[in-house]
Amino acid sequence: MRWLIPSIAALSLAVPSSHATAAPGPAEPPCRAGTAPYQRELERELRLPVDGRQSTADCVAVRRLQQRLGIRPADGAASLRTYRLVVADRVRRDPAARRGCPAKPYRVTCVDLTRQILWVQKGRGLVFAPVPIRTGRDGLETRRGWQRIYWKNRDHFSTIYNVPMPYAQFFNGGQALHGTRADLFSSGSGGCVNLALGDAKRLYALLAKGDRLHIWGTKPGTGG
């Protein structure tokens, strides 16, 4: 039986121990994003010291937040895009943050011009989670108040602006909810409520002709 001893010893060396320490994963690269326009807002959101100046700790905290929300690139920069997506996430999680929109027993599409987000609720329950939007620029503001969807067109094309308006749902004259490939975080629309294409497609499938919208607030940088 002595010949078995070296074989068993060799086998014990070949089989990894269940108590072996796992190899550490790759270290994250240094966070080097500088101060960005929404520095103070994200410092408040993350309960960091609010001084409006990016520190290494700020950068790392913002990057971790971006990673949690799936924001790309997750570079730690306090950009408008990051801020808007953080606001949308907060409104999703906190019913108190949705109180600007009236609770009704039917579906209401809530368009918050001030925070530039949209969601759909029935009572106080969410049926379409908050998403960032782009509304009318100065002089072409999205019209406020109660509105109603009066026409839907999946493949609409604007002859006025010479642009496609996929998943269009018209609520006031030529103003509509619709998808766009344009940057939602710059400039503004001609009065329509622009959504990312995927969001516009989901909203088109949810809403019906006659559904109500409530639009309130003031888009930053506009007069109304």
Coordinates of C-alpha atoms in Angstrom, one line a residue:
M1 CA 0.0 0.0 0.0
R2 CA 3.0 2.3 0.3
W3 CA 2.8 3.1 -3.4
L4 CA -0.6 4.8 -2.8
I5 CA 0.9 7.5 -0.5
P6 CA 2.7 9.5 -3.1
S7 CA -0.3 9.3 -5.5
I8 CA -2.7 10.6 -2.8
A9 CA -0.3 13.4 -1.9
A10 CA 0.0 14.4 -5.6
L11 CA -3.8 14.3 -5.9
S12 CA -4.3 16.5 -2.8
L13 CA -2.0 19.1 -4.4
A14 CA -3.9 19.0 -7.7
V15 CA -7.4 19.6 -6.2
P16 CA -8.0 23.2 -5.2
S17 CA -8.9 23.8 -1.6
S18 CA -12.5 25.1 -0.8
H19 CA -10.8 27.5 1.6
A20 CA -8.4 29.0 -1.0
T21 CA -8.6 32.8 -1.3
A22 CA -10.1 34.0 -4.5
A23 CA -7.9 36.1 -6.7
P24 CA -8.7 39.8 -6.4
G25 CA -10.6 41.4 -9.4
P26 CA -9.0 44.1 -11.5
A27 CA -8.7 47.4 -9.7
E28 CA -10.8 50.3 -10.9
P29 CA -8.9 52.9 -12.8
P30 CA -8.4 56.2 -11.0
C31 CA -11.4 58.6 -11.1
R32 CA -10.2 61.8 -12.8
A33 CA -13.3 63.6 -13.9
G34 CA -13.2 67.3 -13.1
T35 CA -15.9 69.6 -11.8
A36 CA -19.0 69.5 -14.0
P37 CA -22.1 71.7 -14.2
Y38 CA -24.3 69.6 -11.9
Q39 CA -21.6 69.2 -9.2
R40 CA -23.6 70.8 -6.4
E41 CA -26.9 68.9 -7.3
L42 CA -25.2 65.5 -7.2
E43 CA -23.3 66.4 -4.0
R44 CA -26.6 67.1 -2.4
E45 CA -28.1 63.9 -3.8
L46 CA -25.2 61.8 -2.5
R47 CA -25.0 63.7 0.8
L48 CA -21.5 64.8 0.2
P49 CA -20.0 68.1 1.3
V50 CA -21.6 70.6 -1.0
D51 CA -18.9 72.9 -2.3
G52 CA -19.4 72.7 -6.0
R53 CA -15.8 71.4 -6.5
Q54 CA -15.0 67.8 -7.6
S55 CA -12.8 65.9 -5.2
T56 CA -11.5 62.3 -5.6
A57 CA -14.2 61.1 -3.1
D58 CA -16.9 63.0 -5.1
C59 CA -15.7 61.4 -8.4
V60 CA -15.7 57.9 -6.9
A61 CA -19.2 58.4 -5.4
V62 CA -20.7 59.7 -8.6
R63 CA -19.1 56.9 -10.6
R64 CA -20.6 54.3 -8.2
L65 CA -24.0 55.9 -8.6
Q66 CA -23.6 55.8 -12.4
Q67 CA -22.7 52.2 -12.3
R68 CA -25.7 51.4 -10.1
L69 CA -28.0 53.1 -12.5
G70 CA -26.4 51.7 -15.7
I71 CA -25.2 55.1 -16.9
R72 CA -22.5 55.0 -19.6
P73 CA -19.9 56.2 -19.5
A74 CA -19.5 55.7 -15.7
D75 CA -16.8 58.3 -15.5
G76 CA -17.7 60.1 -12.3
A77 CA -18.6 63.4 -14.1
A78 CA -21.6 65.3 -12.6
S79 CA -23.2 65.8 -16.0
L80 CA -26.7 66.9 -16.8
R81 CA -27.5 63.4 -18.2
T82 CA -26.4 61.8 -14.9
Y83 CA -28.4 64.3 -12.9
R84 CA -31.6 63.8 -14.8
L85 CA -31.3 60.0 -14.6
V86 CA -30.7 60.3 -10.8
V87 CA -33.8 62.5 -10.5
A88 CA -35.9 60.0 -12.5
D89 CA -34.7 57.2 -10.2
R90 CA -35.5 59.3 -7.0
V91 CA -39.1 60.0 -8.3
R92 CA -39.5 56.2 -9.1
R93 CA -38.5 55.3 -5.5
D94 CA -40.2 58.1 -3.6
P95 CA -44.0 58.6 -3.9
A96 CA -43.7 62.0 -2.2
A97 CA -41.6 63.2 -5.2
R98 CA -44.6 62.5 -7.5
R99 CA -47.1 64.8 -5.7
G100 CA -46.8 67.5 -8.4
C101 CA -49.1 65.3 -10.5
P102 CA -52.7 64.8 -9.5
A103 CA -53.8 61.3 -8.4
K104 CA -56.8 60.2 -10.4
P105 CA -58.6 56.8 -10.6
Y106 CA -57.6 56.7 -14.3
R107 CA -54.2 56.8 -16.0
V108 CA -52.4 60.1 -16.0
T109 CA -49.3 60.8 -18.0
C110 CA -47.3 63.2 -15.8
V111 CA -45.0 65.7 -17.6
D112 CA -42.8 67.6 -15.2
L113 CA -41.2 70.5 -17.2
T114 CA -39.1 71.7 -14.3
R115 CA -37.4 68.4 -13.7
Q116 CA -37.7 67.3 -17.4
I117 CA -39.1 63.8 -16.6
L118 CA -42.3 61.9 -17.5
W119 CA -44.1 59.0 -15.8
V120 CA -47.6 57.5 -15.9
Q121 CA -49.6 56.8 -12.7
K122 CA -53.0 55.5 -11.7
G123 CA -53.9 56.9 -8.3
R124 CA -50.4 57.0 -6.7
G125 CA -49.3 53.8 -8.3
L126 CA -46.7 53.9 -11.1
V127 CA -47.7 52.2 -14.4
F128 CA -44.7 53.7 -16.3
A129 CA -41.6 54.5 -14.4
P130 CA -40.1 58.0 -14.7
V131 CA -37.8 58.6 -17.7
P132 CA -35.9 61.7 -18.9
I133 CA -37.5 63.9 -21.6
R134 CA -36.8 66.9 -23.7
T135 CA -39.5 69.6 -24.0
G136 CA -40.0 72.8 -25.9
R137 CA -37.2 75.4 -26.1
D138 CA -37.6 79.1 -25.3
G139 CA -40.4 80.6 -27.4
L140 CA -41.8 77.1 -28.4
E141 CA -42.6 75.9 -24.9
T142 CA -44.7 72.7 -24.3
R143 CA -48.2 73.8 -23.4
R144 CA -49.1 73.3 -19.8
G145 CA -52.3 72.1 -18.1
W146 CA -54.6 69.2 -18.7
Q147 CA -54.3 67.6 -22.1
R148 CA -55.8 64.6 -23.9
I149 CA -54.4 62.3 -26.6
Y150 CA -56.5 62.8 -29.7
W151 CA -54.4 61.0 -32.4
K152 CA -51.7 58.4 -32.5
N153 CA -49.4 57.6 -35.4
R154 CA -46.5 55.1 -35.1
D155 CA -44.6 56.4 -38.2
H156 CA -45.4 60.1 -38.2
F157 CA -43.1 62.5 -40.1
S158 CA -43.1 66.2 -39.4
T159 CA -43.3 68.3 -42.6
I160 CA -42.8 71.5 -40.5
Y161 CA -39.4 70.4 -39.0
N162 CA -38.6 67.8 -41.6
V163 CA -37.8 65.1 -39.0
P164 CA -39.3 61.7 -38.1
M165 CA -41.6 61.6 -35.1
P166 CA -41.8 57.8 -34.3
Y167 CA -44.5 56.6 -31.9
A168 CA -46.2 60.0 -32.0
Q169 CA -49.2 60.7 -29.7
F170 CA -50.7 64.1 -30.2
F171 CA -52.2 66.0 -27.3
N172 CA -52.4 69.7 -28.3
G173 CA -52.3 70.9 -32.0
G174 CA -48.9 69.8 -33.4
Q175 CA -47.5 69.0 -30.0
A176 CA -47.0 65.3 -29.3
L177 CA -45.2 62.7 -27.2
H178 CA -42.7 61.0 -29.5
G179 CA -39.4 59.3 -29.9
T180 CA -36.2 60.9 -31.1
R181 CA -32.6 60.0 -31.8
A182 CA -31.5 63.6 -30.8
D183 CA -29.7 64.3 -27.5
L184 CA -32.4 64.6 -24.8
F185 CA -30.0 66.6 -22.6
S186 CA -29.3 69.6 -24.9
S187 CA -31.4 72.4 -26.4
G188 CA -35.1 71.7 -26.7
S189 CA -37.8 70.6 -29.0
G190 CA -40.3 72.6 -31.1
G191 CA -42.9 72.0 -28.3
C192 CA -43.2 68.3 -28.4
V193 CA -42.2 66.0 -25.5
N194 CA -39.3 64.0 -26.8
L195 CA -38.4 60.6 -25.4
A196 CA -35.7 58.0 -26.1
L197 CA -36.9 55.7 -28.8
G198 CA -37.3 52.7 -26.5
D199 CA -39.2 54.7 -24.0
A200 CA -41.5 56.2 -26.7
K201 CA -42.2 52.7 -28.0
R202 CA -43.2 51.4 -24.6
L203 CA -45.4 54.5 -23.9
Y204 CA -47.1 54.2 -27.3
A205 CA -48.1 50.6 -26.4
L206 CA -49.4 51.7 -23.0
L207 CA -51.5 54.7 -23.8
A208 CA -54.7 55.0 -25.8
K209 CA -56.6 57.7 -27.6
G210 CA -58.5 59.8 -25.0
D211 CA -55.8 59.2 -22.2
R212 CA -55.1 62.3 -20.1
L213 CA -51.9 64.2 -19.6
H214 CA -51.0 66.7 -16.9
I215 CA -48.2 69.1 -17.8
W216 CA -46.8 71.6 -15.2
G217 CA -43.7 73.5 -14.2
T218 CA -41.2 75.5 -16.2
K219 CA -38.3 74.1 -18.2
P220 CA -35.0 75.5 -17.0
G221 CA -33.8 78.2 -19.4
T222 CA -37.2 79.0 -20.8
G223 CA -39.7 81.7 -20.1
G224 CA -42.7 79.5 -19.6

